[in-house]
Short mmCIF file of C-alpha atoms in Angstrom, two decimals:
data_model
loop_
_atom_site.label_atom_id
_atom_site.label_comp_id
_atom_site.label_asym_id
_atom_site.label_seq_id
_atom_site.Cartn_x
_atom_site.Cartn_y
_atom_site.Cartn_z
CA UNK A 22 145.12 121.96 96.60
CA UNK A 23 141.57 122.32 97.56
CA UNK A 24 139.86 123.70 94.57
CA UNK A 25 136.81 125.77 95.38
CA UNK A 26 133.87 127.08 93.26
CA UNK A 27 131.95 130.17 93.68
CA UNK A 28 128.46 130.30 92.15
CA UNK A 29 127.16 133.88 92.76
CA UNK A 30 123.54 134.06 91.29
CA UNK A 31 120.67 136.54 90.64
CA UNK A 32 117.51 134.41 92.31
CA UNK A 33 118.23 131.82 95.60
CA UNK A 34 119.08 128.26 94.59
CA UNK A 35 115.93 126.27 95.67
CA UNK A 36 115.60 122.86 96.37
CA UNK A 37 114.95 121.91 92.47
CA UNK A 38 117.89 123.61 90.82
CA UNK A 39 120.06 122.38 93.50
CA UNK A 40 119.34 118.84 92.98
CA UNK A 41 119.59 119.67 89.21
CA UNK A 42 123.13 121.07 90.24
CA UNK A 43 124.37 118.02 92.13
CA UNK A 44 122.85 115.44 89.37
CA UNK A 45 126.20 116.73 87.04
CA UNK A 46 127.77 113.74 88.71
CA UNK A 47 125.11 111.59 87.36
CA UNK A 48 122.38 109.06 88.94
CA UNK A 49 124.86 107.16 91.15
CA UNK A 50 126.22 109.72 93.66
CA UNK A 51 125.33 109.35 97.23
CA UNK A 52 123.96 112.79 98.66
CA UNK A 53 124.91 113.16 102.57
CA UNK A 54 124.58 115.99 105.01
CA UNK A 55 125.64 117.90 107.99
CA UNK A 56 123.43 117.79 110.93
CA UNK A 57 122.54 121.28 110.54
CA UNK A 58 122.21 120.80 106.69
CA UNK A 59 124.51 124.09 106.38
CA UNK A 60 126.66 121.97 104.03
CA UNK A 61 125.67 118.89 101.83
CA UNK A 62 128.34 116.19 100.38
CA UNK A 63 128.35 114.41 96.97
CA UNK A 64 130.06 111.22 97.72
CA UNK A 65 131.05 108.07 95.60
CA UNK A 66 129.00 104.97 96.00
CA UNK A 67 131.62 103.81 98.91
CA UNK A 68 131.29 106.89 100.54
CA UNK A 69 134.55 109.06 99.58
CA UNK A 70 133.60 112.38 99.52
CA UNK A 71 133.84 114.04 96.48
CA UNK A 72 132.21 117.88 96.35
CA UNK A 73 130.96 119.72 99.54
CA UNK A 74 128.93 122.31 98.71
CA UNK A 75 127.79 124.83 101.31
CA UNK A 76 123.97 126.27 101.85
CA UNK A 77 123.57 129.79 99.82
CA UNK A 78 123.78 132.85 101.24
CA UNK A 79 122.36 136.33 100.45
CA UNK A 80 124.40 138.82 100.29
CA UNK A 81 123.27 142.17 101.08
CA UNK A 82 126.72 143.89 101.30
CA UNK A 83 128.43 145.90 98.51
CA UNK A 84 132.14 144.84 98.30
CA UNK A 85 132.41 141.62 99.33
CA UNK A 86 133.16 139.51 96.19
CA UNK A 87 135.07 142.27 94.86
CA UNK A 88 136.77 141.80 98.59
CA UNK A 89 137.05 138.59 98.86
CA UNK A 90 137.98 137.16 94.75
CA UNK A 91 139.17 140.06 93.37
CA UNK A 92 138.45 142.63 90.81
CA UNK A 93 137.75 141.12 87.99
CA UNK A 94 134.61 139.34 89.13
CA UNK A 95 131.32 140.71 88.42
CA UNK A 96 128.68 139.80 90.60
CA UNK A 97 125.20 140.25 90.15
CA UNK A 98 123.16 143.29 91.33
CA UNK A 99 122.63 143.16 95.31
CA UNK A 100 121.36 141.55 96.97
CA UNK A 101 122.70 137.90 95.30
CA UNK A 102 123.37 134.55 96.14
CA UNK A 103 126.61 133.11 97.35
CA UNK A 104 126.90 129.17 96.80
CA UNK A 105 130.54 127.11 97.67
CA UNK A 106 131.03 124.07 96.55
CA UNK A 107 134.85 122.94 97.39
CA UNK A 108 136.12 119.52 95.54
CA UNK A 109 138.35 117.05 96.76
CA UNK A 110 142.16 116.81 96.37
CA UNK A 111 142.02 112.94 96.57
CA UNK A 112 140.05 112.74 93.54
CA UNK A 113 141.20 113.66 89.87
CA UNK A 114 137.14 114.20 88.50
CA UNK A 115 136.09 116.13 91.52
CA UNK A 116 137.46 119.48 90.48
CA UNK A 117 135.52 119.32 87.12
CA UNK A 118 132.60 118.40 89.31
CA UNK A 119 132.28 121.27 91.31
CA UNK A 120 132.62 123.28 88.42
CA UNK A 121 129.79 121.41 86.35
CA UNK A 122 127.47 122.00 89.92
CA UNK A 123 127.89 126.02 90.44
CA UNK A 124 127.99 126.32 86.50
CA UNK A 125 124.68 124.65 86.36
CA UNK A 126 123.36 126.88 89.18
CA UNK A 127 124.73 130.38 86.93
CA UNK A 128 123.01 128.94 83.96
CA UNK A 129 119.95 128.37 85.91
CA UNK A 130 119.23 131.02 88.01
CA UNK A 131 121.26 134.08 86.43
CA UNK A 132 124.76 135.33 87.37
CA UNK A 133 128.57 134.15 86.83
CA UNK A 134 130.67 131.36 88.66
CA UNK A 135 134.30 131.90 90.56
CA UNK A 136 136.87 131.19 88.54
CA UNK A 137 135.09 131.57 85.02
CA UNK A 138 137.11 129.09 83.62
CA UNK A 139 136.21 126.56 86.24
CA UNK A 140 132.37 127.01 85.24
CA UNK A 141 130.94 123.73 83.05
CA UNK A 142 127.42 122.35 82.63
CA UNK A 143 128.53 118.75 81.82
CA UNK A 144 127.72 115.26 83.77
CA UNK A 145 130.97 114.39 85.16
CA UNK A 146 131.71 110.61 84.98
CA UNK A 147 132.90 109.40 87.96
CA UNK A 148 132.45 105.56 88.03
CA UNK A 149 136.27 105.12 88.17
CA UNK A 150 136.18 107.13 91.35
CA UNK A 151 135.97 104.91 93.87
CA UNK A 152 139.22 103.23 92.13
CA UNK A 153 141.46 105.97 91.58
CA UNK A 154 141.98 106.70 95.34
CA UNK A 155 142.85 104.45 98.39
CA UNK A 156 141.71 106.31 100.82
CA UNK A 157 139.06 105.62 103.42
CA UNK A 158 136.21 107.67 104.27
CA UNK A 159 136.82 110.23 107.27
CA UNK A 160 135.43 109.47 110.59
CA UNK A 161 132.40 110.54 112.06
CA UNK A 162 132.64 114.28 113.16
CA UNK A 163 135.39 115.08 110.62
CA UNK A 164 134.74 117.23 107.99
CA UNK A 165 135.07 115.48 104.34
CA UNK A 166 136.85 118.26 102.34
CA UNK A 167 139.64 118.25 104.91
CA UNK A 168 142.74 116.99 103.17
CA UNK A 169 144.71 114.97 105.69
CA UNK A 170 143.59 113.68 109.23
CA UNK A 171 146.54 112.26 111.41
CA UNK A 172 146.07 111.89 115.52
CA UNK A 173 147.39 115.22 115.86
CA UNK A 174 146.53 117.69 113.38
CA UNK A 175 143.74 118.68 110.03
CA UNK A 176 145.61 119.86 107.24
CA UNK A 177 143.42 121.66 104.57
CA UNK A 178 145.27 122.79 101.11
CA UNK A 179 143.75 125.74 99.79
CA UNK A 180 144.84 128.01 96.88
CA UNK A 181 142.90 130.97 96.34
CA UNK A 182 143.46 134.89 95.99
CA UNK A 183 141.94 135.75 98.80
CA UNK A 184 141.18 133.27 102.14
CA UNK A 185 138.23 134.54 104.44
CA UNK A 186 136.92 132.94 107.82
CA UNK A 187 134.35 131.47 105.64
CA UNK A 188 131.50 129.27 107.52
CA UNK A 189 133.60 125.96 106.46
CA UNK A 190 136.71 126.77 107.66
CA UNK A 191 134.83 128.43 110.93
CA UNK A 192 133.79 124.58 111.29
CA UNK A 193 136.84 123.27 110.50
CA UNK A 194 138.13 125.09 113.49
CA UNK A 195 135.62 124.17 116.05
CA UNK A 196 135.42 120.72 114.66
CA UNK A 197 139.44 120.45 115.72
CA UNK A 198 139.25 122.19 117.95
CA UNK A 199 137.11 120.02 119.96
CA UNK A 200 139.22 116.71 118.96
CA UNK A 201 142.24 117.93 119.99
CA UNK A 202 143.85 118.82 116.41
CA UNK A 203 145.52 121.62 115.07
CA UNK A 204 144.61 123.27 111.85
CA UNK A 205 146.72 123.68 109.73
CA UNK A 206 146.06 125.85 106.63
CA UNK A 207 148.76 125.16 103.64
CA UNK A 208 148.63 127.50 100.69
CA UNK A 209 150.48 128.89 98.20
CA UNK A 210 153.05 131.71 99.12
CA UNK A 211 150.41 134.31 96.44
CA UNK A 212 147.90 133.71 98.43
CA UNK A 213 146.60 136.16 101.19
CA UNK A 214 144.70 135.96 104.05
CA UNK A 215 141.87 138.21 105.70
CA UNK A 216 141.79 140.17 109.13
CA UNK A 217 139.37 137.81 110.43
CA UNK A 218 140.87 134.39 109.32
CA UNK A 219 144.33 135.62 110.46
CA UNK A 220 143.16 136.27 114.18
CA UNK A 221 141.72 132.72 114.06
CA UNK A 222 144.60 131.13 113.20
CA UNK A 223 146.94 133.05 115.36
CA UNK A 224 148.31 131.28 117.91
CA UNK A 225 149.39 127.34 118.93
CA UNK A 226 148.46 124.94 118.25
CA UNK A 227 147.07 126.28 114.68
CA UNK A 228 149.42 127.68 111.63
CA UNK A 229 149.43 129.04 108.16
CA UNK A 230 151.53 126.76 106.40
CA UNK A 231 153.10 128.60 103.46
CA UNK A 232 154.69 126.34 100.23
CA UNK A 233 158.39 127.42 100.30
CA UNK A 234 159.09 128.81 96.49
CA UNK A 235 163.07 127.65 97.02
CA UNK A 236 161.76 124.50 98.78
CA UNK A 237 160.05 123.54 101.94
CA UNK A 238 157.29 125.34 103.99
CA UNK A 239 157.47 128.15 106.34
CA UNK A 240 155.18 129.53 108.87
CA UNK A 241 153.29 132.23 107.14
CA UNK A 242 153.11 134.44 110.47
CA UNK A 243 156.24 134.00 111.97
CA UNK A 244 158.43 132.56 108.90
CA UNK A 245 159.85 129.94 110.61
CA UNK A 246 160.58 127.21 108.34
CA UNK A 247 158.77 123.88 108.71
CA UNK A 248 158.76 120.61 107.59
CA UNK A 249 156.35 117.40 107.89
CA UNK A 250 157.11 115.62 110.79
CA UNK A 251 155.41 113.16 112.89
CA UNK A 252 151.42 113.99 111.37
CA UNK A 253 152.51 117.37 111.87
CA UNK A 254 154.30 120.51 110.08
CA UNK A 255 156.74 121.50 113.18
CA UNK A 256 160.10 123.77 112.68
CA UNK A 257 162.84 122.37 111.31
CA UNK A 258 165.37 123.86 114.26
CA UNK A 259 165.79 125.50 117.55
CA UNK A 260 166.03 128.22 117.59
CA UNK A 261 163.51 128.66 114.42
CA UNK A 262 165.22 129.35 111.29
CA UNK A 263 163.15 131.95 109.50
CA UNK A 264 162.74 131.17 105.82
CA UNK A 265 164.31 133.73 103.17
CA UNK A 266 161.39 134.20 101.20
CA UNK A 267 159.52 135.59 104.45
CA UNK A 268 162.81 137.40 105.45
CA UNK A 269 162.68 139.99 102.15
CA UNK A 270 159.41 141.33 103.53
CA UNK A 271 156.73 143.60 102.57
CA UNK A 272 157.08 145.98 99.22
CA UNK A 273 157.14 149.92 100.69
CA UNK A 274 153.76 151.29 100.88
CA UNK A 275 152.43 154.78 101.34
CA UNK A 276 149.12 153.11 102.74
CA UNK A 277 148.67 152.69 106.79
CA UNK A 278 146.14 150.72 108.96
CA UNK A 279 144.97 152.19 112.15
CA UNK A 280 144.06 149.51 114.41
CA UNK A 281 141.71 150.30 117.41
CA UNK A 282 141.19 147.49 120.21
CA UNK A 283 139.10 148.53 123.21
CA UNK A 284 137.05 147.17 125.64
CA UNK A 285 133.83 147.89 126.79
CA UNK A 286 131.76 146.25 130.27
CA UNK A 287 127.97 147.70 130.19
CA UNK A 288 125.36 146.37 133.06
CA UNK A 289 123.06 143.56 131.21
CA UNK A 290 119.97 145.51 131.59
CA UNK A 291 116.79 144.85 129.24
CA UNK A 292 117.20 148.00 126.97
CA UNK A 293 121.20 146.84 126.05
CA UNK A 294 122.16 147.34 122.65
CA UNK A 295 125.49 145.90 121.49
CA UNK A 296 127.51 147.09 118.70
CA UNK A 297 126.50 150.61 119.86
CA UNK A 298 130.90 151.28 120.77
CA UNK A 299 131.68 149.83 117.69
CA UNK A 300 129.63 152.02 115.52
CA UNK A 301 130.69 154.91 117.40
CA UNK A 302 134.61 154.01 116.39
CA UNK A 303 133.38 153.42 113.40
CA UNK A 304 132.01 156.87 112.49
CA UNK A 305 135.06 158.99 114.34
CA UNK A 306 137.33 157.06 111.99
CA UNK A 307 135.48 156.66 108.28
CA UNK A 308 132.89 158.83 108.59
CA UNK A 309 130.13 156.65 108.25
CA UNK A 310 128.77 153.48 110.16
CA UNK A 311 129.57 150.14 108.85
CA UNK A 312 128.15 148.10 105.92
CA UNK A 313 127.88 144.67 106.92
CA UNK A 314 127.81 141.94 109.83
CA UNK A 315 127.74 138.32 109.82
CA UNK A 316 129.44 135.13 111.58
CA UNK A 317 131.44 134.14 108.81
CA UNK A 318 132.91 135.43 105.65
CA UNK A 319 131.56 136.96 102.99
CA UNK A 320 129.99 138.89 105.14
CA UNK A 321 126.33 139.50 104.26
CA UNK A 322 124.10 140.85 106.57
CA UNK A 323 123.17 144.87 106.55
CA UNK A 324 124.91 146.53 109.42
CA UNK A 325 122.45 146.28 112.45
CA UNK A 326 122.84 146.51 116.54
CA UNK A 327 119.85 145.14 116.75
CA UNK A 328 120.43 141.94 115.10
CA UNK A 329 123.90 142.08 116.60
CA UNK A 330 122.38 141.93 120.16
CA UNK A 331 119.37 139.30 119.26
CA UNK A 332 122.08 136.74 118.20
CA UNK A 333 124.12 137.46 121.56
CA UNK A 334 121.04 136.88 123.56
CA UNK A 335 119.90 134.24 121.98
CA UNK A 336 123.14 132.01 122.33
CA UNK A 337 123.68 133.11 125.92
CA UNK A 338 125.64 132.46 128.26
CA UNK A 339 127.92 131.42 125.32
CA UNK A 340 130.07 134.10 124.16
CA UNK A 341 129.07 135.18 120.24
CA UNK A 342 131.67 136.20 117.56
CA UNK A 343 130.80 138.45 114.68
CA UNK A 344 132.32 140.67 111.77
CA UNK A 345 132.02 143.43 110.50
CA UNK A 346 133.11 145.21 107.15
CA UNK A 347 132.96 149.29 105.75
CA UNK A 348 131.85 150.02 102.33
CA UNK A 349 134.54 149.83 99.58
CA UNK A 350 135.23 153.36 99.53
CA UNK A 351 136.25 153.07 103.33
CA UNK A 352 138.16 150.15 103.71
CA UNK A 353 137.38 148.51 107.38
CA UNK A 354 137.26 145.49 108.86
CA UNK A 355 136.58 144.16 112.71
CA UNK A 356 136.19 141.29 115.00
CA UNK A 357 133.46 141.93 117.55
CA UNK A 358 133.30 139.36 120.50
CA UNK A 359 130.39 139.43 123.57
CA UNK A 360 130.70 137.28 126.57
CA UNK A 361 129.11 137.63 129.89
CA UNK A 362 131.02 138.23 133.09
CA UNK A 363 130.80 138.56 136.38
CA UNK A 364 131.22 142.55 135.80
CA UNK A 365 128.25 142.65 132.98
CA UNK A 366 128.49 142.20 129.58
CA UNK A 367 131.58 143.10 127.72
CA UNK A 368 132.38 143.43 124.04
CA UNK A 369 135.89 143.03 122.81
CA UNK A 370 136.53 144.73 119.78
CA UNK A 371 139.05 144.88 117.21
CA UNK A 372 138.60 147.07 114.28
CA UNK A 373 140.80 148.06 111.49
CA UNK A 374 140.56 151.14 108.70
CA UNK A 375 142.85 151.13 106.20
CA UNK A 376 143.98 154.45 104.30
CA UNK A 377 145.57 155.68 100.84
CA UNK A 378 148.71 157.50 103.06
CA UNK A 379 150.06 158.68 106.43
CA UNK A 380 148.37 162.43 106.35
CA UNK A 381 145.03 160.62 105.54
CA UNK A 382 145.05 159.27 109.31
CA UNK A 383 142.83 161.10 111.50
CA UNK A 384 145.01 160.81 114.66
CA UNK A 385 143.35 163.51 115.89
CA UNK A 386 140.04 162.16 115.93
CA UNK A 387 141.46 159.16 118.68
CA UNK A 388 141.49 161.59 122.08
CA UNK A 389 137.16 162.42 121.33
CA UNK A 390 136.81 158.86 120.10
CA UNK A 391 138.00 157.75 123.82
CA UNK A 392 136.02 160.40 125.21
CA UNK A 393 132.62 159.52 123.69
CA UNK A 394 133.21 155.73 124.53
CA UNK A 395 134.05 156.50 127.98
CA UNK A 396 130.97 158.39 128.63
CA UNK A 397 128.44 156.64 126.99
CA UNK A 398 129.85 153.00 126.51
CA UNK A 399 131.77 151.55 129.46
CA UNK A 400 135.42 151.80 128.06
CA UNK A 401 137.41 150.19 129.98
CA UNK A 402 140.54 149.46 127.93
CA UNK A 403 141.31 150.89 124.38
CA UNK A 404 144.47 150.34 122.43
CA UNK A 405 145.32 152.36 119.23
CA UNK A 406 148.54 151.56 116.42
CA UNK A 407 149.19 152.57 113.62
CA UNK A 408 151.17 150.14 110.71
CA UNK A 409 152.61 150.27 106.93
CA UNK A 410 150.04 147.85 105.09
CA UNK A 411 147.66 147.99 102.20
CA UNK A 412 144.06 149.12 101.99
CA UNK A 413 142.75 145.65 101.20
CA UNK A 414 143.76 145.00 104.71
CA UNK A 415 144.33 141.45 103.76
CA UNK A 416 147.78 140.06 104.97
CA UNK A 417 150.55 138.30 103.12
CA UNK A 418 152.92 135.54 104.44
CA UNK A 419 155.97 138.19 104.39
CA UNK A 420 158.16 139.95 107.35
CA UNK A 421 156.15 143.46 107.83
CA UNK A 422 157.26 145.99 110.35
CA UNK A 423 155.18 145.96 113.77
CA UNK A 424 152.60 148.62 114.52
CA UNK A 425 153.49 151.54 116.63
CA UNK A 426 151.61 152.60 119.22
CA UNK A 427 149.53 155.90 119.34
CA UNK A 428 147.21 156.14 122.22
CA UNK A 429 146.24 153.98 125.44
CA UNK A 430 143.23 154.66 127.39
CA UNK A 431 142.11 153.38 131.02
CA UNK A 432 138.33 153.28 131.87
CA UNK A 433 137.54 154.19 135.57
CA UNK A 434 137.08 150.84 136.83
CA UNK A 435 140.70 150.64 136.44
CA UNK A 436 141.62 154.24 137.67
CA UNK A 437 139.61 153.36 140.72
CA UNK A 438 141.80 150.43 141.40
CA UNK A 439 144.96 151.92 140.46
CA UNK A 440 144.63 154.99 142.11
CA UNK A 441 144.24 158.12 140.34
CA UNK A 442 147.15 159.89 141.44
CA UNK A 443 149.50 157.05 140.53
CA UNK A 444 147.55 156.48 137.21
CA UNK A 445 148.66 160.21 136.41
CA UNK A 446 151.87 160.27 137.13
CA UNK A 447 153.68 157.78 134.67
CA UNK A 448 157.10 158.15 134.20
CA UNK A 449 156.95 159.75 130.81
CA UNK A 450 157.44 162.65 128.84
CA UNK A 451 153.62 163.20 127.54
CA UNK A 452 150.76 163.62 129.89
CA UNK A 453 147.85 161.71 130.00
CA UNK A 454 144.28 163.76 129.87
CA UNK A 455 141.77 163.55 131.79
CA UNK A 456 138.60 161.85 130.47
CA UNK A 457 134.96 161.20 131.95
CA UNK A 458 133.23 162.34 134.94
CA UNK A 459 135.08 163.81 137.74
CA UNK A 460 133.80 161.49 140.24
CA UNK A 461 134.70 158.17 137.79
CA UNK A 462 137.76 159.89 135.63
CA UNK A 463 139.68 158.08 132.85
CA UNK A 464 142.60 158.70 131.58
CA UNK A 465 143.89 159.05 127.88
CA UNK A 466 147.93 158.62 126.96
CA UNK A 467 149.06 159.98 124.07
CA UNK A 468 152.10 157.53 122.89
CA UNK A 469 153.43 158.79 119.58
CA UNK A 470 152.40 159.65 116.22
CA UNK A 471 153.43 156.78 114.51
CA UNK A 472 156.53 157.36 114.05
CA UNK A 473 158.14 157.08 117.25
CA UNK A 474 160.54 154.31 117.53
CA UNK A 475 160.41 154.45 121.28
CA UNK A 476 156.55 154.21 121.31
CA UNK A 477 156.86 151.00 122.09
CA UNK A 478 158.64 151.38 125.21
CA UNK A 479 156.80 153.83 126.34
CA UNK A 480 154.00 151.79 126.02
CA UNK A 481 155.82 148.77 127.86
CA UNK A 482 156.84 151.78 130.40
CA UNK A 483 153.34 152.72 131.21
CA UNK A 484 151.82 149.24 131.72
CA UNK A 485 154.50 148.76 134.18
CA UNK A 486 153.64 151.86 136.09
CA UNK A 487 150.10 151.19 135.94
CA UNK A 488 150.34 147.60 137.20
CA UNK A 489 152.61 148.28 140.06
CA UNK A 490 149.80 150.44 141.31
CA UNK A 491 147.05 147.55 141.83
CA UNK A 492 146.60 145.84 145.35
CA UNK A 493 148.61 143.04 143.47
CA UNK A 494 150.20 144.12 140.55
CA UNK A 495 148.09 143.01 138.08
CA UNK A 496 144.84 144.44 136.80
CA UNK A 497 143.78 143.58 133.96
CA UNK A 498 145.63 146.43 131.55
#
């Protein structure tokens, strides 16, 4: 497995202590780079890469080592620095190494490393390196701490509490993205992933590859067993057979996660400020706006539209992907996704709160929560479920039941296309209310209360209705 170090320190790691760091392999290492210099490589004499370590980041956030590695680490006072260094899996010395690197950062600039035990000061002797291994170096473009390369597919092993969308594995992604590959992210069956990394992996050609405890690998979304076939993990039959150890499922939990996913198109005028819908959810359902915002996790950035918008602008017309976390006290978590169209500029949100039981959820904050984003932030689709699942809103390679459906709510745009008097006439029992202006209406469907087995139908019922009312059957619902 990928073994990855976590230096978290009191004062920035400058270009000094760094070197000092990567010197624990000793005088003969070869020092290479990404383009951007975001992450820098300590490589044998031939060139096998033996540590990647990424650039620090400071962390503003409160939560988000506790978040991401658990509760027994104790970071330093905010903000601190956040420093990865990930060793190779091809190499038996390069796990001590990137322990000897972020333990020489703690010692010299103040904090504690991730895991403790991994934390040394040492030089690491690695002249035997080049010797112990037959691999080749990767090619140019690929990305050294990647574990296997075939034509088809990127295999990184990876065994850690907690895996985020962290900035590496957001360029692992892209770079496979754009040579055709799959990911594929192997791990333990303990191990969890986030929100964030989970969305990014959903979907072919990429998988979560979970290590089979009776044997074997299994998809850790779907629980189809796998095997290694071809430069590839693909399942082992057809129809899938879905592994027993994804089969048991879940444990019960009194916890639920209310998951809101709307849609918002605003006109790109000069004054726009994005994240503006998303704080607005945020507040009907916590309480309070969010924490944090970055590109990556751990998220590190104070919560700011402002910001949010500047980094949209400035990587225009290319759409811009960010996250966003709640304090610990109120668990949350969201994707947030702006692209340009030809309609204006619409945000694509996802955002999850988690909560200690059922009665906890404010269901009936959802119908003003639609209201407000209707009038003042261009709903035009919005999406709310409800789900059995813990407050670390982190998700584990087992069977858990699906989310039931609460609420659905259509922004005018759509109304106007539909027709209003066939938008309000579903066939169902509930009503849907009238949101909006009364020139530009919306309309709000109450679904169920969580649960409703038949939510879901009425749900699939509704769409139905609502699509066989457009000139062709298919607005965009």
């Amino acid at each position: 497995m990928t073994k990855d170090v976590i230096a978290l320190t009191e004062r920035m790691p400058d270009a000094p202590t760094l070197l000092a760091a990567l010197h624990a392999g000793g005088p003969d290492l070869h020092l290479t780079a990404t383009d951007d210099g975001a992450v820098v490589h300590l490589c044998t004499p031939a060139g096998r890469p033996l540590v990647s370590v990424e650039s620090p980041l400071l962390v503003h956030v409160p939560g988000e080592a506790e978040r991401l590695l658990g509760p027994d680490v104790t970071p330093p006072q905010l903000p601190y620095w956040w420093t990865e260094a990930r060793a190779s899996t091809a190499i038996p010395t390069a796990e001590p190494l990137a322990g000897s690197v972020c333990g020489r950062l703690a010692m010299l600039l103040g904090g504690t490393t991730w895991p403790r035990e991994a934390a040394g000061t040492a030089v690491v002797e690695t002249a035997e390196a080049d010797e112990a291994v037959t691999a080749t170096p990767l090619a140019d473009g690929a990305l050294p701490a990647v574990d296997v390369l075939t034509d088809s597919t990127a295999v990184v092993l990876a065994d850690r509490p907690v895996l985020g969308l962290t900035t590496w594995l957001s360029d692992v992604l892209r770079t496979t993205a754009a040579s055709g590959r799959a990911l594929h992210l192997v791990t333990p069956p303990d191990v969890r992933l986030t929100l964030p990394l989970r969305t990014a992996l959903a979907g072919a050609p990429n998988r979560w590859v979970v290590a089979n405890p009776q044997g074997g690998y299994y998809d850790g979304l779907s629980g189809a067993e796998l095997s290694w076939q071809d430069g590839t993990f693909s399942p082992t039959a057809s129809p899938a057979k879905v592994a027993d150890a994804f089969a048991r499922g879940a444990r019960p939990t009194a916890a639920r996660r209310l998951t809101v996913a709307l849609r918002t198109v605003r006109s790109p005028a000069a004054d726009l400020v994005l994240g503006t819908a998303l704080e607005t959810a945020w507040r009907h359902l916590t309480g309070a706006p969010p924490a944090g915002w970055g590109t990556a996790e751990p998220i590190n950035l104070p919560w700011s539209p402002r910001q949010l918008t500047d980094l949209a602008r400035s990587r225009s017309p290319e759409p811009t992907h960010a996250l966003v976390v709640g304090t610990p006290d109120r668990p949350a978590v969201a994707t947030h996704r702006t692209t340009r169209t030809t309609a204006g500029v619409a945000e694509e949100i996802t955002l999850t709160v988690g909560y200690p039981s059922a009665d906890q959820v404010p269901l009936d904050a959802l119908e003003p929560l639609a209201a407000e984003l209707v009038d003042a932030h261009g709903l035009t689709t919005m999406l709310t479920t409800l789900t059995a699942g813990g407050t670390d809103l982190t998700l584990a390679p087992v069977l858990t039941a699906p989310p039931s459906p609460l609420t659905f709510t259509l922004g005018p745009r759509d109304i106007g296309t539909i027709g209003l008097t066939h938008a309000r006439r579903p066939p169902l029992t509930m009503k849907p209310v009238r949101l909006g202006a009364p020139s530009a209406p919306a309309l709000h469907y109450p679904l169920g209360d969580g649960t409703d087995p038949t939510a879901w139908t009425a749900l699939q019922t509704l769409t139905a209705h609502l699509k066989a009312g457009t000139p062709t059957g298919g607005a965009r619902i």
